[in-house]
XYZ file of C-alpha atoms in Angstrom:
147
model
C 13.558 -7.870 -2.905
C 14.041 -4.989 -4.824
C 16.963 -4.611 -7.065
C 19.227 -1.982 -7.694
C 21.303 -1.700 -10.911
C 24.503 -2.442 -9.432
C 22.812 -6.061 -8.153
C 20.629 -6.534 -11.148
C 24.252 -6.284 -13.017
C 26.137 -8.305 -10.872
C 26.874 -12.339 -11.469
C 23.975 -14.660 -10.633
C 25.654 -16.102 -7.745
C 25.997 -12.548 -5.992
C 22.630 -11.978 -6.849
C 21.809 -15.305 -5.101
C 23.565 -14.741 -1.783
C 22.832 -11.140 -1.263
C 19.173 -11.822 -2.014
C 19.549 -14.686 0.575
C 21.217 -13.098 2.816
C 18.205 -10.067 3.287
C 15.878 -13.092 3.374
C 17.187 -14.302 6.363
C 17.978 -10.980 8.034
C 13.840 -10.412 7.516
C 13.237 -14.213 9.012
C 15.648 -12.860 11.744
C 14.091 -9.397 12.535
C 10.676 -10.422 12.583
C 10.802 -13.040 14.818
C 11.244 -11.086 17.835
C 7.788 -8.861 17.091
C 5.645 -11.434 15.470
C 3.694 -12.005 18.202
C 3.618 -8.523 18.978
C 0.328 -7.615 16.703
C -1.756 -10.171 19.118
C -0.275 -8.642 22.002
C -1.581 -4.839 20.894
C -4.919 -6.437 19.623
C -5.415 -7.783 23.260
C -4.602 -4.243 24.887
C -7.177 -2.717 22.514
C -9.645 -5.321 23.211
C -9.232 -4.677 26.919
C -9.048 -0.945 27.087
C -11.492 0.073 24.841
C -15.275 -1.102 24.475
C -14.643 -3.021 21.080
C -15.081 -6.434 22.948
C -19.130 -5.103 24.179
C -19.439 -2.820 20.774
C -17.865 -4.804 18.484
C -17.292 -8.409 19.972
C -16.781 -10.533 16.832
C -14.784 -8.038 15.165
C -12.496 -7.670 18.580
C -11.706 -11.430 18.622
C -11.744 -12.213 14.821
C -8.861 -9.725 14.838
C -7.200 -11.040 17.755
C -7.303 -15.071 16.518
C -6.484 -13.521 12.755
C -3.137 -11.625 14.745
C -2.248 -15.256 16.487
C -2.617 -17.229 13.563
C -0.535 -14.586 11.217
C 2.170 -14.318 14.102
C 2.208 -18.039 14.455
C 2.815 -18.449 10.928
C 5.499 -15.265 10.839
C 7.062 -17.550 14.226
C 7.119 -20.719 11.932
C 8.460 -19.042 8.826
C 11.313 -17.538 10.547
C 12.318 -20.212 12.784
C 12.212 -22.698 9.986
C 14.313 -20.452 7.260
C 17.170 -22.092 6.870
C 14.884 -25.510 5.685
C 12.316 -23.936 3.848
C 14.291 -21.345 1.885
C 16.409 -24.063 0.430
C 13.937 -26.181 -0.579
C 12.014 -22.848 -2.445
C 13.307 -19.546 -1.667
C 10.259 -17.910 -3.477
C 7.702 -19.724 -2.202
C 9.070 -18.722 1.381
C 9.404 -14.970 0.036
C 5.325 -15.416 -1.057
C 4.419 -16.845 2.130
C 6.094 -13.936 4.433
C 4.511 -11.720 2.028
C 1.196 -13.178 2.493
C 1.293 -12.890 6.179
C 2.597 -9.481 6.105
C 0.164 -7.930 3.610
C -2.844 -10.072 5.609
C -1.327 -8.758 9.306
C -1.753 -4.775 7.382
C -5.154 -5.735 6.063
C -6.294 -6.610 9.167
C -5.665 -3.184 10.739
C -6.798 -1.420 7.649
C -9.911 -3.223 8.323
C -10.033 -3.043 12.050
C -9.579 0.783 11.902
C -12.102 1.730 8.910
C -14.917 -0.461 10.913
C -13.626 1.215 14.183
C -14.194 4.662 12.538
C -17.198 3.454 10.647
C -18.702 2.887 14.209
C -17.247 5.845 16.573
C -16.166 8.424 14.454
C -12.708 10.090 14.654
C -13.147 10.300 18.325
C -12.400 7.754 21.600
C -12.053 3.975 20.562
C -11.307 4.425 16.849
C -8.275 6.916 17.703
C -6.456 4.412 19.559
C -7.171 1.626 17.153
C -5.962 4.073 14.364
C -3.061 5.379 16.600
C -2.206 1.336 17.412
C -2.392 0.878 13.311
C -0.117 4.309 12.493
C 2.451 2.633 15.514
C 2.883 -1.252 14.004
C 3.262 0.848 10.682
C 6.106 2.791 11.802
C 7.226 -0.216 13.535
C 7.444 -2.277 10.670
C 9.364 -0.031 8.463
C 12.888 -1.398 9.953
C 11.648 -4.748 10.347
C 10.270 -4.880 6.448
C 13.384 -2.373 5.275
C 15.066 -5.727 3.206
C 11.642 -5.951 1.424
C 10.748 -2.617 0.396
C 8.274 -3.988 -1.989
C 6.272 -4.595 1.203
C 6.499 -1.234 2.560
């Protein structure tokens, strides 16, 4: 989480249970849209010609979108156990998942372009990327670091 002055100078416990409690609001928000990056991988898949262009590439990226939002399901749901036990291995592991979910569309849109161009399939992949972007600036706004 990144740290303002006033919370890098307040006591340790503050510190503690503010940082905690922006943790748990990001377990809390993502749940709801963790599965949601599968979901918009399958409309793409199905509405475009990546699944007879690009077939391994299509479903790599949707089984790579279910296993991230899985994991993003399991993190969240399991918070309140596996932030006490390590609060920063948690924060790694959402972090992880979050910066592998973005690489995934990073890399599903440059091959996308690589292949069609700026024109037809690649400009709804890249306009589905620019949309879970925007998207995830409120869910990701306790972890700017992410952002």
């Amino acid at each position: 989480m990144l740290m303002s002055k006033q919370l890098l100078d307040a006591p340790a416990d503050v510190r503690g249970v503010l940082t905690r409690r922006g943790a748990e609001s990001l377990a809390r928000r993502s749940l709801p849209v963790a599965l949601m990056h599968l979901a918009i991988a399958v409309v793409l898949i199905t509405a475009t010609p990546l699944d007879h262009d690009l077939p391994a590439l299509a479903y790599a990226t949707a089984a790579a979108f279910a296993v991230f939002g899985l994991a993003r399901v399991t993190l969240s749901r399991r918070f309140e156990r596996l932030y006490a036990a390590d609060p920063e291995k948690w924060r790694q592991l959402f972090w992880a998942v979050t910066l592998a979910s973005a690489s995934t569309w990073g890399l599903l849109a440059s091959i996308s372009i690589g292949c069609y161009g700026f024109r037809g399939p690649a400009l709804i992949v890249a306009l589905a990327a620019l949309g879970v972007s925007a998207g995830s600036v409120s869910t990701l706004s306790m972890e700017r670091r992410l952002l």
